[in-house]
Amino acid sequence: MRTDGTGSGHDLRHHGDAEVRDDGAALTDLAVNVRADTPPPWLREEIAGSLSSLAAYPDGRAARAAVAARHGLPVERVLLTAGAAEAFVLLARALKVRRPVVVHPQFTEPEAALRDAGHSVDRVLLRAEDGFRLDPAAVPEEADLVVIGNPTNPTSVLHPAEAIARLARPGRVLVVDEAFMDAVPGEREALAGRTDVPGLVVLRSLTKTWGLAGLRIGYVMAPVEIIAELERAQPLWPVSTPALAAARACVTPRALAEAGHAAHRIAADRVHLVAGLSEFASLGVRVVGPAEGPFVLVRMPGAAAVRHRLRELGYAVRRGDTFPGLGAEWVRVAVRDRVTVSGFLSALSVALR
């Protein structure tokens, strides 16, 4: 692990959707981490049913209470946001911090938001040779804001909750991005709902598991004083009425049970993907493991050329070189159903040769 404060050399605003826009719209999408075949019909009906209320301003009280109850928290410790990305912007603008640190490789939007807000950001870079595992001692003691993902995008590493909790300090805000935690069976290693970790801020997204990236809905869980600061920085009516309806629907017992089943299905499909990728080990293909998210990080020789050949064969994967700590030899591949994965693996066998 090493610390890097340069902020140069990576396009922090490149995201997986860029791979499937415009000339990539017809490709089979293994670049974006939104679950396929979502939102389900019952959720679409809930959202559609909210449209008759669009003449009124959004009222988020019921949705906020539902999300708080889902995690066993008082409503004062929860804030609904227009996706987790808005939460990163609010944190960057509202919190008065002197030395923010982002643990990479991870989702780049937190660092981009901090830099846009005028902060100088230090990086702790986890190393491939260590399996991209966290050593809490690598984070500088003087850091007063630390951001880490769990499970981490793009590495698919699931850090032990207690290892992350050891990053907490008096006077430090510890931000944990759990946008993909509901894709982990049993949500093991989750910190959401914990109130015993000082300065803990946990972000969740409802866009990944439920296919709501276009609706923008997420939420923050944090101490009351931090939530109050974020709320003051938030514009009026930031979450739309349809998004509020989705939030309520996605935290019902029925929805949680469905998400749990989906997590187990994703885990099984991921085993199939990793096993298939391991067949290319003689060609230098390596998968970061154990993978625990709905995507895997893959290292392969000539990855940029392979990625372009895959596009010609009808498949989009996410380039890895825009993530700090990674280079041009990395790609991220979303977990899909076995039929889709088998087709991808056949295409990869051609693209690698």
mmCIF file of C-alpha atoms in Angstrom:
data_model
loop_
_atom_site.group_PDB
_atom_site.id
_atom_site.type_symbol
_atom_site.label_atom_id
_atom_site.label_comp_id
_atom_site.label_asym_id
_atom_site.label_seq_id
_atom_site.Cartn_x
_atom_site.Cartn_y
_atom_site.Cartn_z
ATOM 1 C CA MET A 1 0.000 0.000 0.000
ATOM 2 C CA ARG A 2 1.158 3.523 -0.672
ATOM 3 C CA THR A 3 -0.134 7.062 -0.432
ATOM 4 C CA ASP A 4 -0.525 9.231 -3.524
ATOM 5 C CA GLY A 5 -1.562 12.875 -3.445
ATOM 6 C CA THR A 6 -1.135 13.793 -7.107
ATOM 7 C CA GLY A 7 -4.677 13.257 -8.443
ATOM 8 C CA SER A 8 -3.287 13.031 -11.977
ATOM 9 C CA GLY A 9 -3.471 10.473 -14.743
ATOM 10 C CA HIS A 10 -6.993 9.106 -14.310
ATOM 11 C CA ASP A 11 -10.335 10.163 -15.728
ATOM 12 C CA LEU A 12 -12.341 10.210 -12.499
ATOM 13 C CA ARG A 13 -15.555 10.983 -14.366
ATOM 14 C CA HIS A 14 -15.447 7.945 -16.654
ATOM 15 C CA HIS A 15 -18.104 5.383 -15.695
ATOM 16 C CA GLY A 16 -19.261 2.081 -17.116
ATOM 17 C CA ASP A 17 -22.239 3.581 -18.927
ATOM 18 C CA ALA A 18 -19.804 5.255 -21.340
ATOM 19 C CA GLU A 19 -19.060 1.793 -22.757
ATOM 20 C CA VAL A 20 -22.666 1.253 -23.863
ATOM 21 C CA ARG A 21 -23.700 4.700 -25.088
ATOM 22 C CA ASP A 22 -23.962 5.725 -28.728
ATOM 23 C CA ASP A 23 -22.127 3.112 -30.823
ATOM 24 C CA GLY A 24 -22.196 0.665 -27.897
ATOM 25 C CA ALA A 25 -25.948 0.721 -27.342
ATOM 26 C CA ALA A 26 -26.464 -2.590 -29.158
ATOM 27 C CA LEU A 27 -23.716 -4.437 -27.272
ATOM 28 C CA THR A 28 -24.330 -7.063 -24.592
ATOM 29 C CA ASP A 29 -23.609 -5.032 -21.474
ATOM 30 C CA LEU A 30 -21.046 -6.409 -19.022
ATOM 31 C CA ALA A 31 -19.725 -2.915 -18.298
ATOM 32 C CA VAL A 32 -22.480 -1.485 -16.071
ATOM 33 C CA ASN A 33 -23.048 -2.943 -12.607
ATOM 34 C CA VAL A 34 -26.835 -2.592 -12.614
ATOM 35 C CA ARG A 35 -28.590 -5.949 -12.274
ATOM 36 C CA ALA A 36 -30.058 -7.186 -15.534
ATOM 37 C CA ASP A 37 -33.816 -7.688 -16.040
ATOM 38 C CA THR A 38 -34.752 -4.979 -13.541
ATOM 39 C CA PRO A 39 -36.786 -3.246 -12.264
ATOM 40 C CA PRO A 40 -39.192 -6.145 -11.705
ATOM 41 C CA PRO A 41 -42.859 -5.723 -12.749
ATOM 42 C CA TRP A 42 -44.148 -5.160 -9.201
ATOM 43 C CA LEU A 43 -41.656 -2.307 -8.698
ATOM 44 C CA ARG A 44 -42.545 -0.715 -12.021
ATOM 45 C CA GLU A 45 -46.188 -0.797 -10.928
ATOM 46 C CA GLU A 46 -45.355 0.907 -7.626
ATOM 47 C CA ILE A 47 -43.453 3.648 -9.447
ATOM 48 C CA ALA A 48 -46.177 4.064 -12.062
ATOM 49 C CA GLY A 49 -48.788 4.328 -9.317
ATOM 50 C CA SER A 50 -47.005 7.390 -7.936
ATOM 51 C CA LEU A 51 -47.444 9.372 -11.142
ATOM 52 C CA SER A 52 -50.932 10.504 -10.196
ATOM 53 C CA SER A 53 -49.314 12.494 -7.340
ATOM 54 C CA LEU A 54 -46.903 14.494 -9.461
ATOM 55 C CA ALA A 55 -48.864 17.739 -9.049
ATOM 56 C CA ALA A 56 -47.859 17.820 -5.377
ATOM 57 C CA TYR A 57 -44.380 18.542 -4.105
ATOM 58 C CA PRO A 58 -42.503 15.407 -3.005
ATOM 59 C CA ASP A 59 -43.019 14.417 0.634
ATOM 60 C CA GLY A 60 -40.178 12.172 1.736
ATOM 61 C CA ARG A 61 -41.244 11.540 5.318
ATOM 62 C CA ALA A 62 -42.784 8.088 4.787
ATOM 63 C CA ALA A 63 -39.915 6.851 2.651
ATOM 64 C CA ARG A 64 -37.347 8.182 5.099
ATOM 65 C CA ALA A 65 -39.123 6.451 7.977
ATOM 66 C CA ALA A 66 -39.314 3.192 6.007
ATOM 67 C CA VAL A 67 -35.599 3.242 5.206
ATOM 68 C CA ALA A 68 -34.738 4.066 8.822
ATOM 69 C CA ALA A 69 -36.910 1.200 10.094
ATOM 70 C CA ARG A 70 -35.273 -1.198 7.637
ATOM 71 C CA HIS A 71 -31.916 -0.517 9.340
ATOM 72 C CA GLY A 72 -33.237 -0.093 12.892
ATOM 73 C CA LEU A 73 -32.334 3.593 13.034
ATOM 74 C CA PRO A 74 -34.177 6.751 14.074
ATOM 75 C CA VAL A 75 -35.206 8.896 11.119
ATOM 76 C CA GLU A 76 -32.823 11.635 12.225
ATOM 77 C CA ARG A 77 -29.914 9.371 11.258
ATOM 78 C CA VAL A 78 -31.111 8.857 7.664
ATOM 79 C CA LEU A 79 -31.131 11.146 4.636
ATOM 80 C CA LEU A 80 -32.591 10.231 1.250
ATOM 81 C CA THR A 81 -30.592 11.391 -1.764
ATOM 82 C CA ALA A 82 -30.804 11.407 -5.559
ATOM 83 C CA GLY A 83 -28.592 8.337 -5.752
ATOM 84 C CA ALA A 84 -25.407 7.722 -3.792
ATOM 85 C CA ALA A 85 -23.592 10.121 -6.137
ATOM 86 C CA GLU A 86 -25.493 13.081 -4.695
ATOM 87 C CA ALA A 87 -24.444 11.994 -1.229
ATOM 88 C CA PHE A 88 -20.771 12.218 -2.210
ATOM 89 C CA VAL A 89 -21.325 15.768 -3.449
ATOM 90 C CA LEU A 90 -23.099 16.738 -0.227
ATOM 91 C CA LEU A 91 -20.312 15.275 1.909
ATOM 92 C CA ALA A 92 -17.680 17.132 -0.106
ATOM 93 C CA ARG A 93 -19.506 20.464 0.125
ATOM 94 C CA ALA A 94 -20.934 20.336 3.629
ATOM 95 C CA LEU A 95 -18.179 18.853 5.778
ATOM 96 C CA LYS A 96 -15.311 21.041 6.909
ATOM 97 C CA VAL A 97 -12.349 18.708 6.519
ATOM 98 C CA ARG A 98 -8.651 19.446 6.163
ATOM 99 C CA ARG A 99 -7.146 16.155 4.979
ATOM 100 C CA PRO A 100 -9.489 13.823 3.114
ATOM 101 C CA VAL A 101 -8.161 10.410 2.080
ATOM 102 C CA VAL A 102 -9.732 8.060 -0.450
ATOM 103 C CA VAL A 103 -8.790 4.382 -0.437
ATOM 104 C CA HIS A 104 -8.295 3.190 -4.033
ATOM 105 C CA PRO A 105 -8.962 1.432 -6.333
ATOM 106 C CA GLN A 106 -12.606 2.302 -5.802
ATOM 107 C CA PHE A 107 -15.535 4.211 -7.289
ATOM 108 C CA THR A 108 -14.008 7.478 -8.441
ATOM 109 C CA GLU A 109 -16.937 9.837 -7.853
ATOM 110 C CA PRO A 110 -16.122 10.495 -4.152
ATOM 111 C CA GLU A 111 -12.690 11.838 -5.049
ATOM 112 C CA ALA A 112 -14.052 13.786 -8.014
ATOM 113 C CA ALA A 113 -16.657 15.430 -5.763
ATOM 114 C CA LEU A 114 -14.045 16.320 -3.150
ATOM 115 C CA ARG A 115 -11.754 17.866 -5.750
ATOM 116 C CA ASP A 116 -14.644 19.800 -7.299
ATOM 117 C CA ALA A 117 -15.373 21.230 -3.848
ATOM 118 C CA GLY A 118 -11.820 22.531 -3.599
ATOM 119 C CA HIS A 119 -10.283 19.846 -1.413
ATOM 120 C CA SER A 120 -6.793 18.456 -1.855
ATOM 121 C CA VAL A 121 -7.219 14.679 -1.722
ATOM 122 C CA ASP A 122 -4.685 12.060 -0.674
ATOM 123 C CA ARG A 123 -4.939 8.491 -1.901
ATOM 124 C CA VAL A 124 -4.126 5.219 -0.225
ATOM 125 C CA LEU A 125 -3.498 2.753 -3.045
ATOM 126 C CA LEU A 126 -4.146 -0.909 -2.266
ATOM 127 C CA ARG A 127 -1.906 -3.287 -4.186
ATOM 128 C CA ALA A 128 -2.752 -6.181 -6.479
ATOM 129 C CA GLU A 129 -0.047 -8.311 -4.861
ATOM 130 C CA ASP A 130 -1.914 -7.947 -1.545
ATOM 131 C CA GLY A 131 -5.228 -8.877 -3.174
ATOM 132 C CA PHE A 132 -6.340 -5.239 -2.780
ATOM 133 C CA ARG A 133 -6.970 -5.957 0.909
ATOM 134 C CA LEU A 134 -7.166 -3.146 3.438
ATOM 135 C CA ASP A 135 -4.512 -2.591 6.066
ATOM 136 C CA PRO A 136 -6.011 0.057 8.389
ATOM 137 C CA ALA A 137 -2.507 1.151 9.412
ATOM 138 C CA ALA A 138 -1.884 2.400 5.864
ATOM 139 C CA VAL A 139 -4.343 5.268 6.325
ATOM 140 C CA PRO A 140 -2.588 8.369 7.732
ATOM 141 C CA GLU A 141 -3.518 9.157 11.325
ATOM 142 C CA GLU A 142 -4.076 12.813 10.472
ATOM 143 C CA ALA A 143 -6.777 12.017 7.901
ATOM 144 C CA ASP A 144 -10.046 13.573 9.083
ATOM 145 C CA LEU A 145 -12.168 12.076 6.282
ATOM 146 C CA VAL A 146 -11.634 8.559 4.947
ATOM 147 C CA VAL A 147 -13.640 7.046 2.074
ATOM 148 C CA ILE A 148 -13.707 3.321 1.280
ATOM 149 C CA GLY A 149 -16.055 1.027 -0.618
ATOM 150 C CA ASN A 150 -17.325 -2.324 0.661
ATOM 151 C CA PRO A 151 -17.607 -4.502 -1.351
ATOM 152 C CA THR A 152 -15.277 -2.352 -3.368
ATOM 153 C CA ASN A 153 -15.935 -1.321 -6.938
ATOM 154 C CA PRO A 154 -14.048 -2.406 -9.075
ATOM 155 C CA THR A 155 -12.013 -4.979 -7.127
ATOM 156 C CA SER A 156 -15.019 -6.934 -5.760
ATOM 157 C CA VAL A 157 -13.141 -7.244 -2.459
ATOM 158 C CA LEU A 158 -15.293 -7.508 0.679
ATOM 159 C CA HIS A 159 -13.325 -6.070 3.583
ATOM 160 C CA PRO A 160 -14.035 -7.324 7.120
ATOM 161 C CA ALA A 161 -16.356 -4.898 8.885
ATOM 162 C CA GLU A 162 -14.091 -4.754 11.905
ATOM 163 C CA ALA A 163 -11.064 -3.866 9.766
ATOM 164 C CA ILE A 164 -12.988 -0.895 8.381
ATOM 165 C CA ALA A 165 -14.275 0.036 11.834
ATOM 166 C CA ARG A 166 -10.663 0.249 13.008
ATOM 167 C CA LEU A 167 -10.297 3.277 10.724
ATOM 168 C CA ALA A 168 -12.631 5.267 13.002
ATOM 169 C CA ARG A 169 -11.073 7.961 15.177
ATOM 170 C CA PRO A 170 -12.369 10.845 17.289
ATOM 171 C CA GLY A 171 -12.667 13.832 14.969
ATOM 172 C CA ARG A 172 -12.624 11.691 11.807
ATOM 173 C CA VAL A 173 -15.517 11.032 9.425
ATOM 174 C CA LEU A 174 -15.414 7.482 8.064
ATOM 175 C CA VAL A 175 -17.422 7.119 4.845
ATOM 176 C CA VAL A 176 -18.236 3.570 3.723
ATOM 177 C CA ASP A 177 -19.824 3.123 0.309
ATOM 178 C CA GLU A 178 -22.058 0.054 0.577
ATOM 179 C CA ALA A 179 -23.773 0.529 -2.786
ATOM 180 C CA PHE A 180 -23.274 -3.170 -3.609
ATOM 181 C CA MET A 181 -23.709 -4.661 -0.139
ATOM 182 C CA ASP A 182 -27.211 -5.946 -0.884
ATOM 183 C CA ALA A 183 -25.650 -8.147 -3.602
ATOM 184 C CA VAL A 184 -23.680 -9.976 -0.876
ATOM 185 C CA PRO A 185 -25.607 -12.937 0.585
ATOM 186 C CA GLY A 186 -26.625 -12.045 4.135
ATOM 187 C CA GLU A 187 -24.989 -8.623 3.756
ATOM 188 C CA ARG A 188 -22.154 -9.958 5.869
ATOM 189 C CA GLU A 189 -19.550 -7.340 6.796
ATOM 190 C CA ALA A 190 -22.152 -4.563 6.530
ATOM 191 C CA LEU A 191 -21.785 -1.530 8.771
ATOM 192 C CA ALA A 192 -25.200 -0.074 7.880
ATOM 193 C CA GLY A 193 -27.243 0.378 11.030
ATOM 194 C CA ARG A 194 -24.207 0.482 13.350
ATOM 195 C CA THR A 195 -24.230 3.345 15.832
ATOM 196 C CA ASP A 196 -21.209 2.268 17.887
ATOM 197 C CA VAL A 197 -18.573 3.423 15.375
ATOM 198 C CA PRO A 198 -17.704 7.119 15.865
ATOM 199 C CA GLY A 199 -18.087 9.330 12.804
ATOM 200 C CA LEU A 200 -19.435 6.488 10.664
ATOM 201 C CA VAL A 201 -21.253 7.472 7.464
ATOM 202 C CA VAL A 202 -22.689 4.632 5.366
ATOM 203 C CA LEU A 203 -24.043 5.162 1.860
ATOM 204 C CA ARG A 204 -26.484 2.833 0.148
ATOM 205 C CA SER A 205 -27.865 2.828 -3.378
ATOM 206 C CA LEU A 206 -31.125 1.308 -4.582
ATOM 207 C CA THR A 207 -30.152 1.702 -8.223
ATOM 208 C CA LYS A 208 -27.915 -1.358 -8.617
ATOM 209 C CA THR A 209 -30.009 -4.266 -7.364
ATOM 210 C CA TRP A 210 -33.312 -2.817 -8.565
ATOM 211 C CA GLY A 211 -32.273 -1.323 -11.902
ATOM 212 C CA LEU A 212 -33.148 2.274 -11.007
ATOM 213 C CA ALA A 213 -30.094 4.150 -12.267
ATOM 214 C CA GLY A 214 -32.341 6.429 -14.300
ATOM 215 C CA LEU A 215 -34.542 7.228 -11.294
ATOM 216 C CA ARG A 216 -31.722 8.209 -8.877
ATOM 217 C CA ILE A 217 -32.432 7.018 -5.341
ATOM 218 C CA GLY A 218 -30.056 6.296 -2.483
ATOM 219 C CA TYR A 219 -29.562 7.230 1.133
ATOM 220 C CA VAL A 220 -27.066 8.120 3.840
ATOM 221 C CA MET A 221 -26.891 6.791 7.390
ATOM 222 C CA ALA A 222 -24.831 8.863 9.808
ATOM 223 C CA PRO A 223 -24.800 10.559 13.214
ATOM 224 C CA VAL A 224 -27.544 13.129 13.653
ATOM 225 C CA GLU A 225 -25.209 16.117 13.444
ATOM 226 C CA ILE A 226 -23.718 14.957 10.137
ATOM 227 C CA ILE A 227 -27.155 14.281 8.655
ATOM 228 C CA ALA A 228 -28.204 17.792 9.687
ATOM 229 C CA GLU A 229 -25.195 19.307 7.897
ATOM 230 C CA LEU A 230 -25.872 17.295 4.734
ATOM 231 C CA GLU A 231 -29.552 18.220 4.799
ATOM 232 C CA ARG A 232 -28.710 21.917 5.001
ATOM 233 C CA ALA A 233 -26.551 21.560 1.893
ATOM 234 C CA GLN A 234 -29.229 19.665 -0.021
ATOM 235 C CA PRO A 235 -31.551 21.544 -2.412
ATOM 236 C CA LEU A 236 -35.288 21.593 -1.801
ATOM 237 C CA TRP A 237 -37.204 18.456 -2.856
ATOM 238 C CA PRO A 238 -34.092 16.612 -4.077
ATOM 239 C CA VAL A 239 -35.801 13.214 -4.407
ATOM 240 C CA SER A 240 -38.739 12.906 -6.804
ATOM 241 C CA THR A 241 -42.107 11.393 -5.906
ATOM 242 C CA PRO A 242 -41.493 8.289 -8.094
ATOM 243 C CA ALA A 243 -38.100 7.792 -6.449
ATOM 244 C CA LEU A 244 -39.674 8.068 -3.003
ATOM 245 C CA ALA A 245 -42.232 5.434 -3.998
ATOM 246 C CA ALA A 246 -39.389 3.183 -5.104
ATOM 247 C CA ALA A 247 -37.543 3.704 -1.821
ATOM 248 C CA ARG A 248 -40.569 2.634 0.195
ATOM 249 C CA ALA A 249 -41.143 -0.393 -2.028
ATOM 250 C CA CYS A 250 -37.521 -1.557 -1.974
ATOM 251 C CA VAL A 251 -37.294 -1.828 1.813
ATOM 252 C CA THR A 252 -40.443 -3.929 2.345
ATOM 253 C CA PRO A 253 -40.030 -7.507 3.607
ATOM 254 C CA ARG A 254 -41.011 -8.786 0.163
ATOM 255 C CA ALA A 255 -38.348 -6.710 -1.543
ATOM 256 C CA LEU A 256 -35.655 -7.628 0.984
ATOM 257 C CA ALA A 257 -36.433 -11.305 0.491
ATOM 258 C CA GLU A 258 -36.224 -10.915 -3.283
ATOM 259 C CA ALA A 259 -32.929 -9.072 -2.996
ATOM 260 C CA GLY A 260 -31.621 -11.870 -0.797
ATOM 261 C CA HIS A 261 -32.538 -14.480 -3.401
ATOM 262 C CA ALA A 262 -30.934 -12.347 -6.111
ATOM 263 C CA ALA A 263 -27.706 -12.127 -4.079
ATOM 264 C CA HIS A 264 -27.460 -15.916 -3.930
ATOM 265 C CA ARG A 265 -28.170 -16.171 -7.661
ATOM 266 C CA ILE A 266 -25.490 -13.574 -8.407
ATOM 267 C CA ALA A 267 -23.016 -15.519 -6.264
ATOM 268 C CA ALA A 268 -23.724 -18.707 -8.238
ATOM 269 C CA ASP A 269 -23.424 -16.887 -11.573
ATOM 270 C CA ARG A 270 -20.170 -15.315 -10.407
ATOM 271 C CA VAL A 271 -18.723 -18.766 -9.700
ATOM 272 C CA HIS A 272 -19.542 -19.705 -13.294
ATOM 273 C CA LEU A 273 -17.880 -16.544 -14.623
ATOM 274 C CA VAL A 274 -14.725 -16.936 -12.513
ATOM 275 C CA ALA A 275 -14.406 -20.608 -13.434
ATOM 276 C CA GLY A 276 -14.685 -19.725 -17.116
ATOM 277 C CA LEU A 277 -12.106 -16.957 -16.845
ATOM 278 C CA SER A 278 -9.710 -19.316 -15.062
ATOM 279 C CA GLU A 279 -9.645 -21.415 -18.232
ATOM 280 C CA PHE A 280 -7.618 -18.617 -19.818
ATOM 281 C CA ALA A 281 -4.920 -18.626 -17.137
ATOM 282 C CA SER A 282 -2.342 -19.959 -19.603
ATOM 283 C CA LEU A 283 -2.905 -16.781 -21.621
ATOM 284 C CA GLY A 284 -2.126 -14.593 -18.621
ATOM 285 C CA VAL A 285 -5.692 -13.907 -17.470
ATOM 286 C CA ARG A 286 -6.002 -13.418 -13.707
ATOM 287 C CA VAL A 287 -9.122 -12.705 -11.624
ATOM 288 C CA VAL A 288 -8.889 -10.814 -8.333
ATOM 289 C CA GLY A 289 -10.313 -13.058 -5.660
ATOM 290 C CA PRO A 290 -12.185 -13.954 -3.729
ATOM 291 C CA ALA A 291 -14.708 -11.809 -5.590
ATOM 292 C CA GLU A 292 -17.784 -10.936 -3.530
ATOM 293 C CA GLY A 293 -19.618 -8.284 -5.592
ATOM 294 C CA PRO A 294 -21.759 -8.478 -8.726
ATOM 295 C CA PHE A 295 -18.632 -7.910 -10.861
ATOM 296 C CA VAL A 296 -15.064 -9.176 -11.105
ATOM 297 C CA LEU A 297 -11.777 -7.409 -11.748
ATOM 298 C CA VAL A 298 -9.642 -9.108 -14.385
ATOM 299 C CA ARG A 299 -6.030 -8.594 -15.383
ATOM 300 C CA MET A 300 -4.993 -9.653 -18.862
ATOM 301 C CA PRO A 301 -2.193 -8.853 -21.295
ATOM 302 C CA GLY A 302 -3.177 -6.332 -23.940
ATOM 303 C CA ALA A 303 -6.474 -5.618 -22.183
ATOM 304 C CA ALA A 304 -7.214 -2.492 -24.249
ATOM 305 C CA ALA A 305 -6.940 -4.400 -27.524
ATOM 306 C CA VAL A 306 -8.936 -7.315 -26.107
ATOM 307 C CA ARG A 307 -11.658 -4.921 -24.988
ATOM 308 C CA HIS A 308 -11.918 -3.455 -28.489
ATOM 309 C CA ARG A 309 -12.046 -6.920 -30.065
ATOM 310 C CA LEU A 310 -14.813 -7.865 -27.632
ATOM 311 C CA ARG A 311 -16.793 -4.851 -28.825
ATOM 312 C CA GLU A 312 -16.465 -6.095 -32.381
ATOM 313 C CA LEU A 313 -17.812 -9.448 -31.167
ATOM 314 C CA GLY A 314 -20.787 -7.760 -29.459
ATOM 315 C CA TYR A 315 -19.712 -7.444 -25.793
ATOM 316 C CA ALA A 316 -18.886 -4.394 -23.660
ATOM 317 C CA VAL A 317 -16.670 -4.592 -20.562
ATOM 318 C CA ARG A 318 -15.486 -1.765 -18.368
ATOM 319 C CA ARG A 319 -11.951 -0.422 -18.867
ATOM 320 C CA GLY A 320 -9.923 -0.396 -15.659
ATOM 321 C CA ASP A 321 -7.320 2.263 -16.304
ATOM 322 C CA THR A 322 -9.540 5.123 -15.110
ATOM 323 C CA PHE A 323 -9.368 3.780 -11.547
ATOM 324 C CA PRO A 324 -6.420 5.087 -9.488
ATOM 325 C CA GLY A 325 -4.173 2.159 -8.650
ATOM 326 C CA LEU A 326 -4.976 0.278 -11.857
ATOM 327 C CA GLY A 327 -3.477 0.409 -15.319
ATOM 328 C CA ALA A 328 -4.291 -0.470 -18.898
ATOM 329 C CA GLU A 329 -4.098 -4.235 -18.265
ATOM 330 C CA TRP A 330 -7.266 -4.279 -16.162
ATOM 331 C CA VAL A 331 -10.953 -4.669 -17.047
ATOM 332 C CA ARG A 332 -14.064 -5.038 -14.916
ATOM 333 C CA VAL A 333 -16.707 -7.566 -15.939
ATOM 334 C CA ALA A 334 -20.253 -7.530 -14.554
ATOM 335 C CA VAL A 335 -21.788 -10.811 -13.433
ATOM 336 C CA ARG A 336 -24.640 -11.891 -15.689
ATOM 337 C CA ASP A 337 -26.738 -15.039 -16.101
ATOM 338 C CA ARG A 338 -25.028 -18.234 -17.267
ATOM 339 C CA VAL A 339 -26.216 -18.005 -20.856
ATOM 340 C CA THR A 340 -24.869 -14.472 -21.223
ATOM 341 C CA VAL A 341 -21.622 -15.364 -19.462
ATOM 342 C CA SER A 342 -21.095 -18.434 -21.637
ATOM 343 C CA GLY A 343 -21.520 -16.293 -24.755
ATOM 344 C CA PHE A 344 -19.064 -13.759 -23.359
ATOM 345 C CA LEU A 345 -16.491 -16.446 -22.567
ATOM 346 C CA SER A 346 -16.740 -17.776 -26.114
ATOM 347 C CA ALA A 347 -16.144 -14.267 -27.451
ATOM 348 C CA LEU A 348 -13.231 -13.785 -25.053
ATOM 349 C CA SER A 349 -11.583 -16.963 -26.316
ATOM 350 C CA VAL A 350 -11.551 -15.358 -29.771
ATOM 351 C CA ALA A 351 -10.526 -11.893 -28.555
ATOM 352 C CA LEU A 352 -7.539 -13.204 -26.611
ATOM 353 C CA ARG A 353 -5.977 -14.835 -29.670
#
